CSV table of C-alpha atoms in Angstrom, one decimal:
chain,number,residue,atom,x,y,z
A,1,MET,CA,34.1,-31.2,74.2
A,2,THR,CA,33.0,-31.8,70.6
A,3,ALA,CA,35.8,-32.8,68.2
A,4,PRO,CA,35.7,-31.1,64.7
A,5,PRO,CA,35.8,-33.5,61.7
A,6,GLU,CA,39.3,-32.6,60.8
A,7,GLU,CA,40.6,-33.4,64.3
A,8,ALA,CA,38.9,-36.7,64.2
A,9,TRP,CA,40.5,-37.5,60.8
A,10,ASP,CA,43.9,-36.4,62.0
A,11,LEU,CA,43.6,-39.1,64.7
A,12,LEU,CA,42.0,-41.7,62.5
A,13,ARG,CA,44.6,-41.8,59.8
A,14,PRO,CA,47.6,-42.9,61.9
A,15,LEU,CA,45.4,-45.1,64.1
A,16,ALA,CA,44.0,-47.1,61.2
A,17,PRO,CA,47.0,-49.3,60.6
A,18,GLN,CA,47.6,-49.8,64.3
A,19,VAL,CA,44.0,-51.0,64.8
A,20,LEU,CA,44.2,-53.3,61.7
A,21,GLY,CA,47.5,-54.7,62.9
A,22,ALA,CA,46.1,-55.4,66.4
A,23,LEU,CA,43.1,-57.3,64.9
A,24,VAL,CA,45.2,-59.3,62.5
A,25,ARG,CA,47.6,-60.2,65.3
A,26,ARG,CA,44.8,-61.3,67.6
A,27,TYR,CA,42.3,-62.9,65.2
A,28,GLY,CA,44.0,-63.5,61.8
A,29,HIS,CA,41.8,-63.3,58.7
A,30,PHE,CA,43.2,-60.2,57.0
A,31,ASP,CA,40.2,-59.6,54.8
A,32,ALA,CA,37.5,-59.6,57.5
A,33,ALA,CA,39.8,-57.6,59.9
A,34,GLU,CA,40.1,-54.8,57.3
A,35,ASP,CA,36.4,-54.8,56.7
A,36,ALA,CA,35.8,-54.5,60.5
A,37,VAL,CA,38.3,-51.7,60.8
A,38,GLN,CA,36.7,-49.7,58.0
A,39,GLU,CA,33.4,-50.0,59.7
A,40,ALA,CA,34.9,-48.8,63.0
A,41,LEU,CA,36.5,-45.9,61.3
A,42,ALA,CA,33.2,-45.0,59.7
A,43,ALA,CA,31.5,-45.1,63.1
A,44,ALA,CA,34.2,-42.9,64.6
A,45,ALA,CA,34.0,-40.4,61.8
A,46,SER,CA,30.2,-40.0,62.3
A,47,GLN,CA,30.2,-40.2,66.2
A,48,TRP,CA,33.3,-38.4,67.4
A,49,PRO,CA,32.4,-35.0,65.9
A,50,GLU,CA,29.1,-35.1,67.8
A,51,GLN,CA,29.9,-37.0,70.9
A,52,GLY,CA,33.5,-35.9,71.4
A,53,LEU,CA,36.7,-37.9,71.4
A,54,PRO,CA,36.9,-41.0,73.6
A,55,VAL,CA,39.5,-41.0,76.4
A,56,ASP,CA,41.5,-43.7,74.5
A,57,PRO,CA,40.7,-43.4,70.7
A,58,ARG,CA,42.8,-46.5,69.8
A,59,ALA,CA,41.1,-48.7,72.4
A,60,TRP,CA,37.7,-47.4,71.3
A,61,LEU,CA,38.4,-48.3,67.6
A,62,ILE,CA,39.8,-51.8,68.6
A,63,THR,CA,36.7,-52.5,70.7
A,64,VAL,CA,34.3,-51.5,68.0
A,65,ALA,CA,36.2,-53.3,65.3
A,66,SER,CA,36.6,-56.4,67.4
A,67,ARG,CA,32.9,-56.7,67.9
A,68,ARG,CA,32.3,-56.2,64.2
A,69,LEU,CA,34.9,-58.8,63.3
A,70,THR,CA,33.3,-61.3,65.7
A,71,ASP,CA,30.0,-60.7,64.0
A,72,LEU,CA,31.6,-61.2,60.5
A,73,LEU,CA,33.4,-64.3,61.5
A,74,ARG,CA,30.3,-65.8,63.1
A,75,ALA,CA,28.2,-65.1,60.0
A,76,GLU,CA,30.9,-66.6,57.8
A,77,ARG,CA,31.1,-69.7,60.0
A,78,ALA,CA,27.3,-70.1,60.0
A,79,ARG,CA,27.1,-69.6,56.2
A,80,ARG,CA,29.8,-72.2,55.5
A,81,ARG,CA,28.4,-74.5,58.2
A,82,ARG,CA,31.9,-75.7,59.1
A,83,GLU,CA,32.9,-75.4,62.7
A,84,ASP,CA,36.6,-75.4,61.8
A,85,ALA,CA,36.4,-72.5,59.2
A,86,LEU,CA,37.7,-69.9,61.7
A,87,ALA,CA,40.5,-72.2,62.8
A,88,ALA,CA,41.6,-72.7,59.2
A,89,TRP,CA,41.9,-69.0,58.7
A,90,THR,CA,43.8,-68.3,61.9
A,91,PRO,CA,47.5,-69.4,62.5
A,92,PRO,CA,47.6,-72.0,65.2
A,93,ASP,CA,49.7,-69.8,67.5
A,94,ALA,CA,47.3,-66.9,67.2
A,95,TRP,CA,44.8,-68.6,69.6
A,96,LEU,CA,47.3,-67.8,72.4
A,97,ALA,CA,48.1,-64.3,71.2
A,98,PRO,CA,47.5,-61.4,73.6
A,99,GLY,CA,44.4,-59.3,73.4
A,100,ALA,CA,44.1,-56.9,70.5
A,101,ASP,CA,44.1,-53.9,72.9
A,102,ARG,CA,47.5,-55.0,74.3
A,103,PRO,CA,50.7,-54.1,72.4
A,104,PRO,CA,52.6,-57.0,70.8
A,105,GLN,CA,55.7,-58.2,72.6
A,106,ASP,CA,57.9,-58.2,69.5
A,107,GLY,CA,57.3,-54.9,67.8
A,108,ASP,CA,54.8,-52.2,66.8
A,109,ASP,CA,51.7,-53.3,65.0
A,110,THR,CA,52.1,-50.8,62.2
A,111,LEU,CA,55.6,-52.0,61.4
A,112,ILE,CA,54.5,-55.6,61.5
A,113,LEU,CA,51.7,-54.8,59.2
A,114,LEU,CA,54.2,-53.1,56.8
A,115,PHE,CA,56.3,-56.3,56.9
A,116,MET,CA,53.2,-58.4,56.1
A,117,CYS,CA,52.2,-56.2,53.2
A,118,CYS,CA,55.7,-56.4,51.8
A,119,HIS,CA,56.0,-60.2,52.3
A,120,PRO,CA,57.9,-62.2,49.6
A,121,VAL,CA,54.8,-64.2,48.8
A,122,LEU,CA,53.5,-61.0,47.0
A,123,ALA,CA,54.7,-59.7,43.7
A,124,PRO,CA,56.0,-56.1,43.9
A,125,ASP,CA,52.8,-54.5,42.4
A,126,LEU,CA,50.7,-56.3,45.0
A,127,GLN,CA,53.1,-55.2,47.8
A,128,ILE,CA,52.6,-51.6,46.7
A,129,ALA,CA,48.9,-51.8,46.4
A,130,LEU,CA,48.4,-53.6,49.7
A,131,THR,CA,50.7,-51.2,51.6
A,132,LEU,CA,48.9,-48.1,50.3
A,133,ARG,CA,45.5,-49.7,51.1
A,134,SER,CA,46.2,-51.2,54.5
A,135,VAL,CA,49.0,-49.1,56.0
A,136,GLY,CA,48.6,-45.9,54.0
A,137,GLY,CA,44.8,-45.8,54.3
A,138,LEU,CA,44.3,-44.7,50.7
A,139,THR,CA,41.1,-45.8,49.1
A,140,THR,CA,41.1,-48.3,46.2
A,141,ALA,CA,40.0,-45.4,43.9
A,142,GLU,CA,42.8,-43.2,45.0
A,143,ILE,CA,45.4,-45.9,44.4
A,144,ALA,CA,43.9,-46.7,41.0
A,145,ARG,CA,44.1,-43.1,40.0
A,146,ALA,CA,47.7,-42.8,41.2
A,147,PHE,CA,48.8,-45.7,39.0
A,148,PHE,CA,46.5,-45.0,36.1
A,149,VAL,CA,44.6,-48.2,36.1
A,150,PRO,CA,40.8,-48.8,36.4
A,151,GLU,CA,39.4,-49.0,40.0
A,152,ALA,CA,38.2,-52.5,39.3
A,153,THR,CA,41.7,-53.6,38.3
A,154,MET,CA,43.2,-52.1,41.4
A,155,GLY,CA,40.5,-53.7,43.5
A,156,GLN,CA,41.3,-57.1,42.0
A,157,ARG,CA,45.0,-56.6,42.8
A,158,ILE,CA,44.3,-55.7,46.4
A,159,SER,CA,41.9,-58.7,46.8
A,160,ARG,CA,44.5,-61.0,45.2
A,161,ALA,CA,47.1,-59.7,47.6
A,162,LYS,CA,44.9,-60.4,50.6
A,163,ARG,CA,44.1,-63.9,49.4
A,164,ARG,CA,47.8,-64.7,49.0
A,165,VAL,CA,48.6,-63.4,52.5
A,166,ARG,CA,45.7,-65.5,53.8
A,167,ASP,CA,46.6,-68.6,51.9
A,168,SER,CA,50.3,-68.4,52.9
A,169,ARG,CA,49.4,-68.5,56.6
A,170,VAL,CA,51.9,-65.8,57.2
A,171,PRO,CA,52.1,-65.3,61.0
A,172,PHE,CA,51.6,-61.8,62.3
A,173,ARG,CA,54.9,-61.2,63.9
A,174,MET,CA,58.2,-59.4,63.4
A,175,PRO,CA,60.5,-61.3,61.0
A,176,GLY,CA,63.2,-63.4,62.6
A,177,ALA,CA,66.8,-62.1,62.8
A,178,ASP,CA,67.8,-64.2,59.9
A,179,GLU,CA,65.1,-62.9,57.5
A,180,ARG,CA,64.8,-59.3,58.8
A,181,PRO,CA,67.4,-57.7,56.5
A,182,ALA,CA,65.7,-58.9,53.4
A,183,ARG,CA,62.3,-58.0,54.7
A,184,VAL,CA,63.4,-54.5,55.7
A,185,ALA,CA,64.9,-54.1,52.2
A,186,ALA,CA,61.5,-55.0,50.7
A,187,VAL,CA,59.7,-52.5,52.8
A,188,LEU,CA,62.1,-49.7,51.9
A,189,ARG,CA,62.0,-50.6,48.2
A,190,VAL,CA,58.2,-50.4,48.2
A,191,LEU,CA,58.2,-47.0,49.9
A,192,TYR,CA,61.0,-45.8,47.5
A,193,LEU,CA,58.9,-46.9,44.5
A,194,VAL,CA,55.8,-45.2,45.8
A,195,PHE,CA,57.7,-42.0,46.4
A,196,THR,CA,59.4,-42.1,43.0
A,197,GLU,CA,56.0,-42.5,41.2
A,198,GLY,CA,54.6,-39.6,43.3
A,199,TYR,CA,57.6,-37.3,42.7
A,200,ALA,CA,58.0,-38.0,39.0
A,201,SER,CA,54.8,-39.6,37.7
A,202,THR,CA,55.5,-41.9,34.8
A,203,ALA,CA,52.2,-41.2,33.0
A,204,GLY,CA,49.3,-38.7,32.9
A,205,PRO,CA,48.8,-35.0,32.9
A,206,HIS,CA,50.7,-34.2,36.1
A,207,LEU,CA,54.4,-34.2,36.8
A,208,TYR,CA,53.8,-34.7,40.5
A,209,ARG,CA,51.4,-37.0,42.4
A,210,GLY,CA,51.2,-35.3,45.7
A,211,GLU,CA,49.2,-37.9,47.6
A,212,LEU,CA,51.7,-40.6,46.7
A,213,ALA,CA,54.9,-38.7,47.6
A,214,THR,CA,53.3,-37.3,50.8
A,215,GLU,CA,52.1,-40.8,51.8
A,216,ALA,CA,55.6,-42.3,51.1
A,217,ILE,CA,57.2,-39.7,53.3
A,218,ARG,CA,54.7,-40.3,56.1
A,219,LEU,CA,55.3,-44.0,56.0
A,220,ALA,CA,59.1,-43.6,55.8
A,221,ARG,CA,58.9,-41.5,59.0
A,222,ILE,CA,57.0,-44.3,60.7
A,223,VAL,CA,59.7,-46.8,59.6
A,224,HIS,CA,62.5,-44.5,60.7
A,225,ARG,CA,60.8,-44.0,64.1
A,226,LEU,CA,60.3,-47.7,64.6
A,227,LEU,CA,63.7,-48.7,63.3
A,228,PRO,CA,65.9,-45.8,64.5
A,229,GLY,CA,69.1,-47.9,64.2
A,230,ASP,CA,68.6,-48.8,60.6
A,231,ALA,CA,70.9,-46.5,58.6
A,232,GLU,CA,69.2,-47.3,55.2
A,233,ALA,CA,65.7,-46.5,56.6
A,234,THR,CA,67.2,-43.2,57.8
A,235,GLY,CA,68.9,-42.7,54.4
A,236,LEU,CA,65.6,-43.3,52.6
A,237,LEU,CA,63.8,-40.7,54.6
A,238,ALA,CA,66.6,-38.3,54.1
A,239,LEU,CA,66.5,-39.0,50.3
A,240,MET,CA,62.8,-38.3,50.1
A,241,LEU,CA,63.0,-35.1,52.1
A,242,LEU,CA,66.0,-33.8,50.1
A,243,THR,CA,64.4,-34.6,46.8
A,244,ASP,CA,60.9,-33.4,47.7
A,245,ALA,CA,62.4,-30.1,48.9
A,246,ARG,CA,62.8,-29.1,45.3
A,247,ARG,CA,59.2,-29.8,44.3
A,248,PRO,CA,57.9,-26.2,44.7
A,249,ALA,CA,60.3,-25.1,41.9
A,250,ARG,CA,60.0,-28.1,39.5
A,251,THR,CA,57.0,-26.6,37.6
A,252,GLY,CA,56.3,-23.2,36.2
A,253,PRO,CA,53.0,-21.6,35.0
A,254,GLY,CA,50.6,-24.1,33.6
A,255,GLY,CA,52.6,-27.0,35.1
A,256,VAL,CA,55.5,-26.7,32.7
A,257,LEU,CA,58.6,-28.7,33.7
A,258,VAL,CA,61.5,-26.6,35.0
A,259,PRO,CA,64.9,-28.5,34.8
A,260,LEU,CA,67.1,-28.5,37.9
A,261,ALA,CA,69.6,-26.0,36.6
A,262,GLU,CA,66.9,-23.4,35.9
A,263,GLN,CA,64.9,-23.7,39.1
A,264,ASP,CA,64.4,-20.9,41.6
A,265,ARG,CA,66.3,-22.3,44.6
A,266,SER,CA,64.8,-19.7,46.9
A,267,ALA,CA,61.6,-21.6,46.5
A,268,TRP,CA,63.0,-24.9,47.7
A,269,ASN,CA,61.8,-26.2,51.1
A,270,ALA,CA,64.6,-25.2,53.5
A,271,GLU,CA,63.1,-27.1,56.4
A,272,TYR,CA,63.1,-30.4,54.4
A,273,ILE,CA,66.7,-29.7,53.3
A,274,ALA,CA,67.9,-29.1,56.9
A,275,GLU,CA,66.1,-32.2,58.2
A,276,GLY,CA,67.4,-34.3,55.4
A,277,VAL,CA,71.0,-33.2,55.9
A,278,GLU,CA,70.7,-33.8,59.6
A,279,LEU,CA,69.3,-37.4,59.1
A,280,LEU,CA,72.0,-38.1,56.6
A,281,SER,CA,74.7,-36.9,58.9
A,282,ALA,CA,73.4,-39.2,61.7
A,283,ALA,CA,73.2,-42.2,59.4
A,284,LEU,CA,76.6,-42.1,57.6
A,285,PRO,CA,78.8,-42.8,60.6
A,286,HIS,CA,77.1,-46.1,61.3
A,287,GLY,CA,79.1,-48.2,58.9
A,288,PRO,CA,79.3,-48.6,55.1
A,289,ALA,CA,76.7,-46.5,53.4
A,290,GLY,CA,73.9,-48.2,51.5
A,291,PRO,CA,72.3,-47.2,48.2
A,292,TYR,CA,69.7,-44.9,49.8
A,293,GLN,CA,72.3,-43.1,51.8
A,294,VAL,CA,74.5,-42.6,48.7
A,295,GLN,CA,71.5,-41.2,46.8
A,296,ALA,CA,70.7,-38.9,49.7
A,297,ALA,CA,74.3,-37.6,49.7
A,298,ILE,CA,73.9,-36.8,46.0
A,299,ALA,CA,70.6,-35.0,46.6
A,300,ALA,CA,72.2,-33.1,49.5
A,301,LEU,CA,75.0,-31.9,47.2
A,302,HIS,CA,72.4,-30.5,44.8
A,303,ASP,CA,70.4,-28.9,47.5
A,304,GLU,CA,73.3,-27.2,49.3
A,305,ALA,CA,74.7,-25.6,46.1
A,306,ALA,CA,73.8,-22.0,46.1
A,307,THR,CA,73.5,-21.9,42.3
A,308,ALA,CA,73.7,-24.5,39.5
A,309,ARG,CA,77.2,-23.4,38.8
A,310,ASP,CA,78.3,-24.2,42.4
A,311,THR,CA,77.2,-27.8,42.1
A,312,ASP,CA,80.1,-30.2,43.0
A,313,TRP,CA,79.8,-32.3,39.9
A,314,PRO,CA,83.1,-34.2,40.4
A,315,GLN,CA,81.9,-35.4,43.8
A,316,ILE,CA,78.5,-36.3,42.5
A,317,ALA,CA,80.1,-38.3,39.7
A,318,ALA,CA,82.2,-40.1,42.3
A,319,LEU,CA,79.1,-40.9,44.4
A,320,TYR,CA,77.3,-42.3,41.3
A,321,GLY,CA,80.3,-44.5,40.8
A,322,VAL,CA,79.9,-45.8,44.4
A,323,LEU,CA,76.2,-46.3,43.8
A,324,MET,CA,76.8,-48.4,40.7
A,325,GLU,CA,79.0,-50.7,42.7
A,326,LEU,CA,76.4,-51.0,45.5
A,327,SER,CA,73.4,-51.4,43.2
A,328,PRO,CA,74.2,-51.8,39.5
A,329,ASN,CA,71.4,-50.5,37.4
A,330,PRO,CA,71.1,-48.6,34.1
A,331,MET,CA,69.5,-45.5,35.7
A,332,ALA,CA,72.5,-45.1,38.0
A,333,ALA,CA,74.8,-45.4,35.0
A,334,LEU,CA,72.7,-42.9,33.1
A,335,ASN,CA,72.9,-40.4,35.9
A,336,HIS,CA,76.7,-41.1,36.2
A,337,ALA,CA,77.1,-40.2,32.6
A,338,VAL,CA,75.3,-36.8,33.2
A,339,ALA,CA,77.5,-36.1,36.2
A,340,VAL,CA,80.7,-37.0,34.2
A,341,ALA,CA,79.6,-34.7,31.4
A,342,MET,CA,79.0,-31.8,33.7
A,343,ALA,CA,82.4,-32.4,35.4
A,344,ARG,CA,84.6,-33.2,32.3
A,345,GLY,CA,82.6,-32.1,29.3
A,346,PRO,CA,79.8,-33.6,27.1
A,347,ALA,CA,82.2,-35.8,25.1
A,348,ALA,CA,83.1,-37.8,28.2
A,349,GLY,CA,79.4,-38.3,29.0
A,350,LEU,CA,78.4,-39.3,25.5
A,351,ALA,CA,81.2,-41.9,25.5
A,352,LEU,CA,79.6,-43.5,28.6
A,353,LEU,CA,76.2,-43.5,27.0
A,354,GLU,CA,77.5,-45.7,24.3
A,355,GLY,CA,77.8,-48.5,26.8
A,356,LEU,CA,74.1,-48.3,27.5
A,357,ARG,CA,72.9,-48.7,23.9
A,358,ASP,CA,72.7,-52.5,24.1
A,359,ASP,CA,71.2,-52.6,27.7
A,360,ALA,CA,67.7,-53.9,27.1
A,361,ARG,CA,66.6,-52.5,30.4
A,362,ILE,CA,67.0,-48.9,29.2
A,363,ALA,CA,67.7,-48.9,25.5
A,364,GLY,CA,64.1,-47.9,24.7
A,365,HIS,CA,63.6,-45.7,27.7
A,366,HIS,CA,62.9,-42.0,27.0
A,367,ARG,CA,65.5,-40.9,29.6
A,368,LEU,CA,68.3,-42.3,27.6
A,369,HIS,CA,67.3,-40.3,24.5
A,370,ALA,CA,66.7,-37.2,26.6
A,371,VAL,CA,70.1,-37.4,28.2
A,372,ARG,CA,71.8,-38.0,24.9
A,373,ALA,CA,69.9,-35.0,23.5
A,374,HIS,CA,71.0,-32.8,26.3
A,375,LEU,CA,74.7,-33.8,25.9
A,376,LEU,CA,74.5,-33.4,22.2
A,377,GLU,CA,73.1,-29.9,22.7
A,378,MET,CA,75.9,-29.1,25.1
A,379,SER,CA,78.4,-30.3,22.4
A,380,GLY,CA,76.9,-28.0,19.8
A,381,ASP,CA,75.3,-30.7,17.6
A,382,ALA,CA,71.8,-29.1,17.4
A,383,ALA,CA,70.4,-31.3,14.6
A,384,ALA,CA,71.3,-34.5,16.4
A,385,ALA,CA,70.1,-33.1,19.7
A,386,ARG,CA,66.7,-32.1,18.2
A,387,ALA,CA,66.2,-35.6,16.8
A,388,CYS,CA,66.9,-37.2,20.2
A,389,TYR,CA,64.6,-34.8,22.0
A,390,LEU,CA,61.8,-35.8,19.6
A,391,ALA,CA,62.7,-39.5,20.1
A,392,ALA,CA,62.4,-39.0,23.9
A,393,ALA,CA,59.1,-37.2,23.6
A,394,GLU,CA,57.7,-40.2,21.6
A,395,ARG,CA,58.6,-42.6,24.4
A,396,THR,CA,57.4,-40.9,27.5
A,397,HIS,CA,53.8,-41.2,28.8
A,398,SER,CA,54.1,-38.1,31.0
A,399,LEU,CA,52.4,-35.1,29.3
A,400,PRO,CA,54.6,-32.5,31.1
A,401,GLU,CA,57.7,-34.3,30.0
A,402,GLN,CA,56.4,-34.5,26.4
A,403,ARG,CA,55.7,-30.8,26.4
A,404,TYR,CA,59.2,-30.0,27.8
A,405,LEU,CA,60.9,-32.3,25.3
A,406,HIS,CA,59.0,-30.9,22.3
A,407,GLY,CA,59.7,-27.4,23.5
A,408,ARG,CA,63.5,-28.1,23.6
A,409,ALA,CA,63.3,-29.6,20.1
A,410,ALA,CA,61.3,-26.6,18.8
A,411,ARG,CA,63.8,-24.1,20.3
A,412,LEU,CA,66.6,-25.8,18.5
A,413,ALA,CA,64.7,-25.7,15.3
A,414,ARG,CA,64.1,-22.0,15.6
A,415,THR,CA,67.7,-21.4,16.4
A,416,ALA,CA,68.8,-23.3,13.3
A,417,ALA,CA,66.3,-21.4,11.1
A,418,ALA,CA,67.3,-18.0,12.4
A,419,PRO,CA,69.3,-16.0,9.7
A,420,GLU,CA,72.8,-15.1,10.6
A,421,ARG,CA,73.5,-11.5,11.4
A,422,PRO,CA,76.1,-9.7,9.1
A,423,ALA,CA,79.4,-9.2,10.7
A,424,GLY,CA,79.8,-5.9,12.5
A,425,ARG,CA,76.1,-5.3,13.2
């Protein structure tokens, strides 16, 4: 039976990190292993549609990639004329590692590969780039476009990340019990950052970067499946689903931004909402809630409100208070001010914003000005609100947000310029 190209691709995408992990576990040398896997994937993409799927696609890919890796390493060894070159690249204990086609004894190769890509030896930007390239399977060009940098720049980042992994001699294994919490936290943070950039792009012509948000959800599902007992991994997946459920209603004709209060809730993804709520309900009973679970609970309150007026703002304000205790950061404080304003009036929210004026992490951020503008508009100070909307528009690099903020400012200007109607007419 001949496999159509799309069926082959559906298999190749999830198999790629498994094959790469298997080769790195067995042979070491991250760079050469990835090159070998890419060649094996290319061979599969060309051969499987014509010859049909092999009985064991993963074993087929590992075999082809292993042969190519052996060729690459032999060529490298010959070129350098040093018999110990391969040994220098391979962790000492890897010589006794099981065969690449055998599963590791201490965990899934995909999860171990995620841990390696998010290792503390790498800076956060390198962790993100390497994760999307090696685990997500995105091309260098795709990652570069997503983060609005030249392809050459992103290629350098990925190459630098690979070199640091190689030079650090990081063993390909699950982290020990003492280091696992911090390493899991790093993996979740990278996936959270990827999703956030995909759901609300910080720059460029589009509000939403679908390939990034979709990939983050896919990887979060893998982590949840491999770490089913980790409540924060569950909470992160729930948060992504509950947030992404609103995506279909976030933009109007021409890509115009539609604020949450004005969205058509019938267009929200009901399946994502149901799945997210179910995941959250399963995670919360397992001890104190972490930041991702709290954020998921806030998202659930928004999603389950039939209308904007039905939103339980007092409960959301309370949850943001909990979030600030768990993970103090200015964005949580900003969202807390919004929730307080919705629950107790704009004056209460504006008072909280005053405490953020001197916080260098957010003082120049467009969101601080946008929130102040919204609360000033709620309080009836149209002139001050308009000035803040314009200040926010100057500071954001997102074109949809700029258009939205300029539109709000223009609407206030038109309202102020409209002549008053005589009484009784």
